[in-house]
Coordinates of C-alpha atoms and ligand atoms in Angstrom, one line a residue:
X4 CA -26.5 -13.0 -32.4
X5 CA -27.4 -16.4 -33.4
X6 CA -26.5 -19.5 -31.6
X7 CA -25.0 -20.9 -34.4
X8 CA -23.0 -17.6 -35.0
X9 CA -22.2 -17.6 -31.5
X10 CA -21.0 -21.7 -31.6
X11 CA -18.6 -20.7 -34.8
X12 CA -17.0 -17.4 -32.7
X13 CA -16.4 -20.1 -29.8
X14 CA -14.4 -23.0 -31.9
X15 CA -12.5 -20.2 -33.3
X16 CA -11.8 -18.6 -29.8
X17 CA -10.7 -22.1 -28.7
X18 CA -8.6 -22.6 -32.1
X19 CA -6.3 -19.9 -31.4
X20 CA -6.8 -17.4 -28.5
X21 CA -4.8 -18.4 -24.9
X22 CA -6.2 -17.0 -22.4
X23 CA -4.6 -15.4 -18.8
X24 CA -4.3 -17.4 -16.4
X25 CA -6.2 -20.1 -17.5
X26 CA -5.6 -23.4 -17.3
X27 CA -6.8 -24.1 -21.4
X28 CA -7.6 -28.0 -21.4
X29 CA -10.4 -27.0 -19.1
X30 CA -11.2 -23.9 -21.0
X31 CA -11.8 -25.8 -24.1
X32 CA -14.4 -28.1 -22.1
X33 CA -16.0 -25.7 -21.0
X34 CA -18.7 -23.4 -23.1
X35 CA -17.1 -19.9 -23.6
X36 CA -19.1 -16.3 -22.2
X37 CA -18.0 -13.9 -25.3
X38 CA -18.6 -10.3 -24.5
X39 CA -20.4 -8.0 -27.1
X40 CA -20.9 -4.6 -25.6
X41 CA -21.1 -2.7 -22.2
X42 CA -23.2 -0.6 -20.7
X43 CA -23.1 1.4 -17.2
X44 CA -22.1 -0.6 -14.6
X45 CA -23.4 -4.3 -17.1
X46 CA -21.2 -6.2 -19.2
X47 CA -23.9 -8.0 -22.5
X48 CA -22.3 -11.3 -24.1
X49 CA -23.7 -12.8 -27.4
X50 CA -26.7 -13.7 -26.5
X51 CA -27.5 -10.3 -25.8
X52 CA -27.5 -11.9 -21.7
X53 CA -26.6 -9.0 -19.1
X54 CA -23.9 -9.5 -16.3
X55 CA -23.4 -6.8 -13.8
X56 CA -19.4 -6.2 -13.5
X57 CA -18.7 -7.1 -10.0
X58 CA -15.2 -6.8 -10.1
X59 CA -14.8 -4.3 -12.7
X60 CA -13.6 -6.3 -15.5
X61 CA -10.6 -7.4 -13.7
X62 CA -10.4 -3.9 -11.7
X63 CA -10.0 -1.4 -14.2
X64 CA -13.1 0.0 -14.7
X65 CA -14.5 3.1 -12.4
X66 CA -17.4 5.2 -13.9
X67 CA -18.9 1.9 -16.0
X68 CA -18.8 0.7 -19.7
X69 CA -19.7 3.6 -22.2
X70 CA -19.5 6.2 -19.9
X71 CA -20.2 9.3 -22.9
X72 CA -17.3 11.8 -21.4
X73 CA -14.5 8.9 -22.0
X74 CA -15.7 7.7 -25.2
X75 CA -15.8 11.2 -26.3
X76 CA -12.5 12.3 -25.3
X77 CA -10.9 9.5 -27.3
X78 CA -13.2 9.7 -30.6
X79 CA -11.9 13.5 -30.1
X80 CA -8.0 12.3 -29.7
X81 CA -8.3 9.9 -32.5
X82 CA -9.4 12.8 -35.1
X83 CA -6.2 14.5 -34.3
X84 CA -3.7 11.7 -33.7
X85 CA -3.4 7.9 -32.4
X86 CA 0.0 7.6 -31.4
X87 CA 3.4 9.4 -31.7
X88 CA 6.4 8.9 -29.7
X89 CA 7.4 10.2 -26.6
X90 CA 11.0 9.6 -27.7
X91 CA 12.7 12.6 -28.6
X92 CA 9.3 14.1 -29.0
X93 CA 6.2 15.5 -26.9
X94 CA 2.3 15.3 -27.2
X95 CA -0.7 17.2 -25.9
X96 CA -2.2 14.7 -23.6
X97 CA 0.7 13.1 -22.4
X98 CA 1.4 16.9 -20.8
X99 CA -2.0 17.4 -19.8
X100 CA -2.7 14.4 -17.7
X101 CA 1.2 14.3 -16.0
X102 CA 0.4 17.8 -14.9
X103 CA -3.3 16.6 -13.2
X104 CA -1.4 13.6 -12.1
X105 CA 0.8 15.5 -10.1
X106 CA -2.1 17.1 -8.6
X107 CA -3.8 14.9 -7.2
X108 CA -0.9 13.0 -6.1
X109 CA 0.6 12.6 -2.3
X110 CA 2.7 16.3 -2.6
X111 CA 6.5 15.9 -3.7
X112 CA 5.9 13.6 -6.4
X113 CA 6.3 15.8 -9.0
X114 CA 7.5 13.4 -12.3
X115 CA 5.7 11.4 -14.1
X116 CA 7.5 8.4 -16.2
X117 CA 4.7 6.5 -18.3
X118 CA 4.4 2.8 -19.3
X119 CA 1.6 0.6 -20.1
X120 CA 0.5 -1.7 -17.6
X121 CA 0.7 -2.0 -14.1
X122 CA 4.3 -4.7 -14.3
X123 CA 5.9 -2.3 -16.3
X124 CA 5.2 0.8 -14.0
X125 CA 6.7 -1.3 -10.9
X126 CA 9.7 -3.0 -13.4
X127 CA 10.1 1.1 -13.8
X128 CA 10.3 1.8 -10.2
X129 CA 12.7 -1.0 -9.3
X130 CA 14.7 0.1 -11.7
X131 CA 15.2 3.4 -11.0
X132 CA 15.8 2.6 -7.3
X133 CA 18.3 0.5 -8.5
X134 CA 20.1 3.2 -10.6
X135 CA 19.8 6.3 -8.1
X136 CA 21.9 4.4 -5.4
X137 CA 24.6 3.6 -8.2
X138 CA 24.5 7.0 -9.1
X139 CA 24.8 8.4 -6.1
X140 CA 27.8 5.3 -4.6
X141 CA 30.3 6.8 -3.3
X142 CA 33.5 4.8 -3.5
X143 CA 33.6 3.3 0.1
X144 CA 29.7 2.8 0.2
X145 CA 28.0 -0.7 -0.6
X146 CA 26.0 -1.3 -4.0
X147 CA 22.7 -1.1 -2.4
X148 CA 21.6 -4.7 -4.9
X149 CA 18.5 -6.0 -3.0
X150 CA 15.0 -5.2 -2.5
X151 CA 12.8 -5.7 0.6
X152 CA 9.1 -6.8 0.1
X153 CA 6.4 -8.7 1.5
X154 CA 4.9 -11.8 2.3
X155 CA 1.8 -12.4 -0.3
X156 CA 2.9 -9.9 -2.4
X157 CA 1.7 -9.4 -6.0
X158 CA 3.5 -6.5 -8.4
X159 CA 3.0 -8.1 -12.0
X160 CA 4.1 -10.8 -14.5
X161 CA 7.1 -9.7 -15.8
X162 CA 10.8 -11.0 -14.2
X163 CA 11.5 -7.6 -12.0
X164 CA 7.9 -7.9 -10.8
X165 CA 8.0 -11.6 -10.2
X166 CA 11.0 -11.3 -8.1
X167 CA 9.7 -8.9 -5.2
X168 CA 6.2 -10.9 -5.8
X169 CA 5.6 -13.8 -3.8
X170 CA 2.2 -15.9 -4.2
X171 CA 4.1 -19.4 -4.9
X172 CA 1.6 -20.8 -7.2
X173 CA 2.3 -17.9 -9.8
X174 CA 5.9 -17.5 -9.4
X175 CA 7.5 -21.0 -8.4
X176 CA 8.0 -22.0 -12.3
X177 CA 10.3 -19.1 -12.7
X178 CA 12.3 -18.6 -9.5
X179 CA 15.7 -19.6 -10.5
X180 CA 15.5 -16.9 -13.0
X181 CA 14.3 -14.6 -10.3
X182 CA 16.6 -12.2 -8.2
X183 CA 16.7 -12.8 -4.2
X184 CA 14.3 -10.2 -2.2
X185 CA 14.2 -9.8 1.5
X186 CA 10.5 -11.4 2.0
X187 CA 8.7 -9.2 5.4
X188 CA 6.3 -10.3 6.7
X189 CA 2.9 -9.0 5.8
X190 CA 0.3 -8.4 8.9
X191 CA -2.0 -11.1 8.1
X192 CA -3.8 -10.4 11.5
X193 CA -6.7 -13.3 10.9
X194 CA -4.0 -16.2 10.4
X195 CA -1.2 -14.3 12.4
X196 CA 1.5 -16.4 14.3
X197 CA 1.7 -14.0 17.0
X198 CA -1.1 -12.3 18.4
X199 CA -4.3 -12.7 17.0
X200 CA -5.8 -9.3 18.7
X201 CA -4.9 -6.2 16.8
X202 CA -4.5 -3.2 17.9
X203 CA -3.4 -5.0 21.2
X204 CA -0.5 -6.5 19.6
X205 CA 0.7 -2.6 18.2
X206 CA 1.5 -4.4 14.6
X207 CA 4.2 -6.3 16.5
X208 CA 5.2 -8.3 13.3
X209 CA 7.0 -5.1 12.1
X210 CA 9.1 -5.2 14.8
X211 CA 10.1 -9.1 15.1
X212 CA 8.1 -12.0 14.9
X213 CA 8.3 -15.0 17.0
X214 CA 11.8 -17.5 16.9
X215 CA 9.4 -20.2 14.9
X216 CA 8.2 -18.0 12.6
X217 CA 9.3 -18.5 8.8
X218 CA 9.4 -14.8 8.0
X219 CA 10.9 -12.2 9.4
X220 CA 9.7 -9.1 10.9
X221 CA 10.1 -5.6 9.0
X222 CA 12.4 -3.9 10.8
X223 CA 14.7 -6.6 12.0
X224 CA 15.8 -7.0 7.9
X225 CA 15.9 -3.0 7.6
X226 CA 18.2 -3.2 10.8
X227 CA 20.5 -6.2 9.5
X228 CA 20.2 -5.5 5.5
X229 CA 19.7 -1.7 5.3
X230 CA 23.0 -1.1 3.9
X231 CA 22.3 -3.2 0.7
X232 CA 18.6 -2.2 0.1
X233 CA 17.9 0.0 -2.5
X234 CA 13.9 -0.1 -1.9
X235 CA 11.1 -1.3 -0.2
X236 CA 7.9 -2.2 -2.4
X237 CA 4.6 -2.3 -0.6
X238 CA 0.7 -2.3 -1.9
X239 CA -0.5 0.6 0.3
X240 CA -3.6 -0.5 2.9
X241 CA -4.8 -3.6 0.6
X242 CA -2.6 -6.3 -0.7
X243 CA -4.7 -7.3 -3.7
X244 CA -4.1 -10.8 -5.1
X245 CA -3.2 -12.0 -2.4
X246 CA -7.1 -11.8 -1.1
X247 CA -7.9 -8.6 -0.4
X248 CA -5.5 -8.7 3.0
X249 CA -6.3 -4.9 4.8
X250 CA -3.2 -4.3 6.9
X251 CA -3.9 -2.7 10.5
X252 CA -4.0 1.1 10.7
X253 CA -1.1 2.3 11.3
X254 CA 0.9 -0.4 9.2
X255 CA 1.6 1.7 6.3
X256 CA 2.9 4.6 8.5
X257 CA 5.1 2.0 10.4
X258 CA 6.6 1.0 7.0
X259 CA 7.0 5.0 5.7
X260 CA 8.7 5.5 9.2
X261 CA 11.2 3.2 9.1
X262 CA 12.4 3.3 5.5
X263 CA 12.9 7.0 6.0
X264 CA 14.6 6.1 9.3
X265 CA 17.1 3.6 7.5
X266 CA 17.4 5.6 4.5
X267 CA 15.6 3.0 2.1
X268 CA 13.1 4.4 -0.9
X269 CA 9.5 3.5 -0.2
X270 CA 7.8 2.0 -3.7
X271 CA 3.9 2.0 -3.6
X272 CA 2.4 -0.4 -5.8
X273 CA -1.1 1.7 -6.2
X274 CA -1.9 -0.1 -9.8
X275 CA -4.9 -2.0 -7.8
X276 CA -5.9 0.4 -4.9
X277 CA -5.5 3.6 -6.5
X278 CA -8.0 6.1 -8.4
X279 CA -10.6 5.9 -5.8
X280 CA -11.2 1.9 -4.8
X281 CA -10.3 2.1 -1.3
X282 CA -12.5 5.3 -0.3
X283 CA -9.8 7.9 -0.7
X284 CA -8.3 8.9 -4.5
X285 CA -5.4 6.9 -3.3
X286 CA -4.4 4.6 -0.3
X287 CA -1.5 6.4 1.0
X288 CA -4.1 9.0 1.5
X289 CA -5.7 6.7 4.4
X290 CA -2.2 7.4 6.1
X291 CA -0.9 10.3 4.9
X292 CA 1.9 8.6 3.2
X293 CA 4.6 10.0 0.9
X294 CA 6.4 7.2 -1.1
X295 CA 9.1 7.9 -3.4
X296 CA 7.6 5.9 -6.0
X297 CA 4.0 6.0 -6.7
X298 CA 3.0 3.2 -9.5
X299 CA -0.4 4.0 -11.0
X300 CA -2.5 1.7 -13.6
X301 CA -5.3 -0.3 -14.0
X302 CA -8.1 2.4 -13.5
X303 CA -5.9 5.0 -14.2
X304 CA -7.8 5.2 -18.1
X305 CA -11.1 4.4 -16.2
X306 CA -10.6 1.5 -17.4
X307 CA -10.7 1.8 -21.2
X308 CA -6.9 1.4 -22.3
X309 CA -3.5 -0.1 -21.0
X310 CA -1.6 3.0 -19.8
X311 CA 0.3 3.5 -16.5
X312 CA 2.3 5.8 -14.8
X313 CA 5.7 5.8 -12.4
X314 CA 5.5 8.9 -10.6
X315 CA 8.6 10.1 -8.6
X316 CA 10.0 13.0 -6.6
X317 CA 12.3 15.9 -7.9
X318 CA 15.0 13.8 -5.4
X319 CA 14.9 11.0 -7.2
X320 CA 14.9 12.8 -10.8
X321 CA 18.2 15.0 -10.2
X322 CA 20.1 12.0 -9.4
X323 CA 19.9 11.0 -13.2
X324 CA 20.6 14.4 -14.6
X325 CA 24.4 14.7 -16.0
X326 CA 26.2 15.3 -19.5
X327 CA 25.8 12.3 -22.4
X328 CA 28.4 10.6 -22.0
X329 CA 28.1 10.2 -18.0
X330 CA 25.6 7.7 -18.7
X331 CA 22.9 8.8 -16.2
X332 CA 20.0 8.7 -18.8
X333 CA 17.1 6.3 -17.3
X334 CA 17.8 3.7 -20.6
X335 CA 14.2 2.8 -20.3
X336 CA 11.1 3.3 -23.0
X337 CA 8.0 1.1 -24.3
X338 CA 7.2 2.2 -27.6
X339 CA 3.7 2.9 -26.9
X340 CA 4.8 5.3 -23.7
X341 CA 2.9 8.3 -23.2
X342 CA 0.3 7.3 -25.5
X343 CA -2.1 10.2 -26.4
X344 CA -5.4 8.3 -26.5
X345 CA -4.6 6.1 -23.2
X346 CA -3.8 9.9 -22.0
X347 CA -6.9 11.7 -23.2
X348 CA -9.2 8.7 -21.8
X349 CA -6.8 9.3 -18.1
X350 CA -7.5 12.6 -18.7
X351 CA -11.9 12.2 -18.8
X352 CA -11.3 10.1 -16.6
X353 CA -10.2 12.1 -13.7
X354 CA -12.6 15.3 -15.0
X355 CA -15.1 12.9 -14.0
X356 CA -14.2 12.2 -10.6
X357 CA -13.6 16.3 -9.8
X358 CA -17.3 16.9 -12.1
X359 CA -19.7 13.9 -10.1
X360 CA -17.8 14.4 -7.0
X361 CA -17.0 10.5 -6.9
X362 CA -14.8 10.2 -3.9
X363 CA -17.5 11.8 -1.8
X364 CA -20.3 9.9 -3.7
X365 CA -18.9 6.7 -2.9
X366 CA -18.9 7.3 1.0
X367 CA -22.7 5.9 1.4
X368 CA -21.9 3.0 -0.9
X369 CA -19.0 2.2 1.1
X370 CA -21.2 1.9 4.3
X371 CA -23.6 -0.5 2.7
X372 CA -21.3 -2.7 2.0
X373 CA -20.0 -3.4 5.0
X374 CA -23.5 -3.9 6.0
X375 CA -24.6 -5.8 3.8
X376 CA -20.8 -7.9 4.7
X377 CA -21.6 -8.1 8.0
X378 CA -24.6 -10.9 7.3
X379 CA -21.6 -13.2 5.6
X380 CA -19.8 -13.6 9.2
X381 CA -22.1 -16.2 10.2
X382 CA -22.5 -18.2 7.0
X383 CA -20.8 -21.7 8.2
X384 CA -18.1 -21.7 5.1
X385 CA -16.5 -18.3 5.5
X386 CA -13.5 -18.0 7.4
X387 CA -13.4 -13.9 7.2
X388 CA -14.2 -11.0 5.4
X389 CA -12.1 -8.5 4.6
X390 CA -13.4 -4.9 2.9
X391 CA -11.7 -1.2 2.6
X392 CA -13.8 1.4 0.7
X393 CA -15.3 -0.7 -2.6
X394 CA -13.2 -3.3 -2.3
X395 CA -13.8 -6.7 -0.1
X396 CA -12.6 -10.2 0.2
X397 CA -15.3 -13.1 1.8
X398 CA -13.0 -15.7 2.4
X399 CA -14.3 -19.2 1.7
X400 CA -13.4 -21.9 4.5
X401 CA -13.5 -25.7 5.1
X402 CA -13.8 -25.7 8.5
X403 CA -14.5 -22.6 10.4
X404 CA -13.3 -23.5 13.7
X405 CA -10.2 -24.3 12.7
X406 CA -9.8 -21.9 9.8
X407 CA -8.8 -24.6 7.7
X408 CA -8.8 -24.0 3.6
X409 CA -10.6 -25.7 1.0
X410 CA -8.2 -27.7 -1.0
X411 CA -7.2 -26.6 -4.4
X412 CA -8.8 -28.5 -6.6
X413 CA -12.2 -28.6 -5.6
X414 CA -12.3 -25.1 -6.8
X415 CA -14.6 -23.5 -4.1
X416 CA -14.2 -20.5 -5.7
X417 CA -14.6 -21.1 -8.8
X418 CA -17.5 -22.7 -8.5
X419 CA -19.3 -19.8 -6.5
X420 CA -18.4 -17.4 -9.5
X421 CA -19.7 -20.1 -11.9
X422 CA -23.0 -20.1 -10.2
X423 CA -23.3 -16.1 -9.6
X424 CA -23.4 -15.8 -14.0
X425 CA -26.7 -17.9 -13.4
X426 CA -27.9 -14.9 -12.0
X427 CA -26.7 -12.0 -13.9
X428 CA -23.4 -11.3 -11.8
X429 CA -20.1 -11.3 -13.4
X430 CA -17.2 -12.2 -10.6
X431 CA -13.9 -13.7 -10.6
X432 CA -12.3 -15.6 -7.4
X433 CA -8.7 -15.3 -5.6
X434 CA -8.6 -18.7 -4.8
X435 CA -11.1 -19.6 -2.0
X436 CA -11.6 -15.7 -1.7
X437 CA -14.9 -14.1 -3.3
X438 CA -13.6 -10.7 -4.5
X439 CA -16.1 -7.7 -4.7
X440 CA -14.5 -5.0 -6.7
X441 CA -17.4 -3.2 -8.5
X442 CA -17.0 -0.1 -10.6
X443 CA -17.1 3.0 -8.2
X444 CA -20.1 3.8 -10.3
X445 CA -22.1 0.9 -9.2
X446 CA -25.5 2.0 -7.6
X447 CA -27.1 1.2 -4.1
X448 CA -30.1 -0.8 -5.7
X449 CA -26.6 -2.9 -7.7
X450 CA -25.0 -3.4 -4.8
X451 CA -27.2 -4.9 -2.5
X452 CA -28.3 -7.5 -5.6
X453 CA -24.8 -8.2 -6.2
X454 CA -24.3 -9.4 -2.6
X455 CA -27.8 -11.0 -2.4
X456 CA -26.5 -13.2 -5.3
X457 CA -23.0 -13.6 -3.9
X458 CA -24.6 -14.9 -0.4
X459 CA -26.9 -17.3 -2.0
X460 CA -24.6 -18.5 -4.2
X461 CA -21.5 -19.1 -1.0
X462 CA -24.4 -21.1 0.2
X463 CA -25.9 -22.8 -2.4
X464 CA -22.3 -23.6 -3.5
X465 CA -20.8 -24.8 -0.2
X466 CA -23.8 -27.0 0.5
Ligands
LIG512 C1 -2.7 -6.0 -11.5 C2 -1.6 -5.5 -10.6 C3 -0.3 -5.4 -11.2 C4 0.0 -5.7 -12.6 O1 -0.6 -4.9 -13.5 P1 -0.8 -5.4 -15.0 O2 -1.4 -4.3 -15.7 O3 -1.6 -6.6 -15.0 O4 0.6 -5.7 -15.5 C5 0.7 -4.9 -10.3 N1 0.5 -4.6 -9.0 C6 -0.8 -4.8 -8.5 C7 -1.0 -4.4 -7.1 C8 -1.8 -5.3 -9.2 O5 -3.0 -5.5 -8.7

């Protein structure tokens, strides 16, 4: 394309388009990166300039841009039909994928409520928590109202999602709109209040943290509040947004344990780790953990269209079966639910992963990267790094005696990500923390560049 064609796509980009989470008086000073095409694991802008995908187009993409079974699974869908409702009505695809969902999921979770993003499919499973204990109230039992969730939490946008969220900067606008949430705290083992020495400390900040903590521990609220909790919402093994935070082994299990114990429905929030990131086709799998909710999106479509999926157990399901008029129906739709090209892509998507054997082809990748990791320890400006399966965190510090963060607005981050484009790499920061999140397809000869350019860059960057 031609710079001047490229100039006149950029004015009008900055005329009308807001962006995500962008603060837009900066994005209109800045010159704007317009993406053409893909191909394999490489984004291509207007220029025609190649960027390798290191976090996978905002972690949705597995088996790269283009990839021929996908693309021809929806050209297929689309000579038959686009869209029709799942209202009142039923579709191919829609039936095909929720039967492979069910699959592949952790056993018991047998239906399969679409949406389209990964908000919606937690909004879903707060909501039906919050209806199956109503339904099921006896007349001398509590309303179970409140939620449980934890510290650094991230579960979408939208107001339900916001409300068992908690990363301050994205939520504090909106919180007197927000409903209260038992806030746990989350095993931040690195920064933690307690002991610093996992697995010495056996995850002791389930249990109860120390009297000057500001949170509480996990099981202290299930002991006080279990009575009025309708749910617990975790992000299985990796909490995402907040930095790519791995909880101990042996966290997850705690958690399953303990709901089960009090009696309190166990929501995982798999939009970011599932369909392969972490090393396993989900995280629960790490742990053998059986949620009652299981909220799937992001690279559920490989990538390629908004779809997601609330999957739940034949427990949950029964409690909303009655006649009309008993009002049990799960009053809950998006008119684009269950929609059959988002289905047929979810549907090449997962042939792929049984056809290349991805889970198991990912295994030497995985290694690499922590080796390839390992040489970021002793860079003087990271604080820690973080990985589980594809997915790592290199967490940028001011001072790395005293852990000490970068302030805000000098953008450490940023800056890093800014400087990796120079070089052909395509990432996007949490903050201080450099995220690696490439597609699953990426290969070894990819991998080791990207972190060659990620390492120079931390160090050119941080001086
Ligand atoms: C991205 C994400 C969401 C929200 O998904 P959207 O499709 O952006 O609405 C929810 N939970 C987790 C863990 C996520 O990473």
């Amino acid at each position: 394309m031609s710079t001047a064609k490229n100039k006149r796509l950029e004015v009008r980009d900055k005329k009308h388009v807001w962006h995500p989470f962008t603060q837009m008086k900066e994005w209109e000073k800045e010159t704007t990166l317009i993406i053409e095409r893909g191909e394999g694991n490489y984004l291509i802008d207007t220029h025609g300039r190649k960027y390798l995908d290191g976090v996978s187009s905002l972690w949705v993409n597995v088996h790269g841009h283009r990839k021929r079974e996908i693309d021809n699974a929806i050209k297929a869908q689309i000579d038959k039909i686009s869209h029709s409702s799942l209202l009142g009505l039923g579709n191919i695809p829609s039936i095909e994928l929720a039967e492979k969902l069910v699959q592949i999921a952790p056993k018991g979770l047998t239906k399969v409520f679409y949406s389209d993003n990964g908000s919606t499919a937690v909004e879903i499973a707060l909501k039906m928590a919050y209806q199956y204990w109503q339904q099921l109230r006896t007349p001398n039992s509590k309303l179970r109202t409140k939620f449980v969730a934890f510290t650094g939490a991230y579960h979408g946008d939208t107001f339900g999602s916001m409300s068992v969220g908690e990363i301050d900067v994205f939520v504090e606008k909106y919180k007197p709109l927000l409903f209260p949430t038992y806030k746990a705290y989350y095993p931040y083992c690195y920064r933690c209040p307690v002991d610093k020495t996992y697995p010495s400390c056996k995850i002791a900040c389930i249990k109860k943290l120390a009297p000057d903590c500001l949170y509480q521990g996990f099981e202290e609220i299930l002991k006080s509040h279990h009575k009025e909790i309708a749910a617990c919402i975790i992000e299985p093994i990796v909490q995402g947004a907040a930095g790519m935070i791995v909880s101990p082994p042996g966290f997850l299990k705690e958690v399953r344990r303990l709901c089960t114990k009090y009696n309190i429905l166990l929501i995982a929030d798999e939009v970011a780790t599932g369909f392969g990131r972490t090393g396993k086709l989900f995280a629960c799998r790490h742990e053998n953990v059986v949620p009652d909710f299981l909220c799937l999106a992001k690279g559920i479509t490989g990538g390629y269209l908004p779809l997601a999926a609330t999957l739940t157990t034949e427990k949950i399901y029964k409690a909303f079966l009655g006649k009309y008029d008993e009002l049990k129906t799960f009053f809950h739709g998006h008119t684009y639910t269950g929609n059959p090209l988002g289905c047929a892509a979810a549907i090449a998507n997962l042939n792929i992963f049984k056809k290349e054997k991805t889970i198991q082809k990912i295994q030497p990748k995985i290694k690499l990267l922590s080796e390839l990791l390992a040489g970021f320890k002793e860079l003087p400006y990271v604080g820690d790094v973080r990985q589980k399966g594809l997915i790592a965190g290199i967490e940028l510090v001011k001072d790395k005696l005293t852990k000490e963060s970068y302030p805000m607005n000098e953008r450490i981050g940023h800056k890093v990500c800014m400087e990796a484009r120079k070089y052909g790499l395509m990432i996007r920061p949490l903050g201080n923390v450099i995220v690696i999140m490439p597609p699953l397809s990426i290969t070894v000869e990819e991998l080791k560049k990207m972190l060659d350019i990620v390492h120079q860059c931390i160090q050119s960057v941080t001086g």
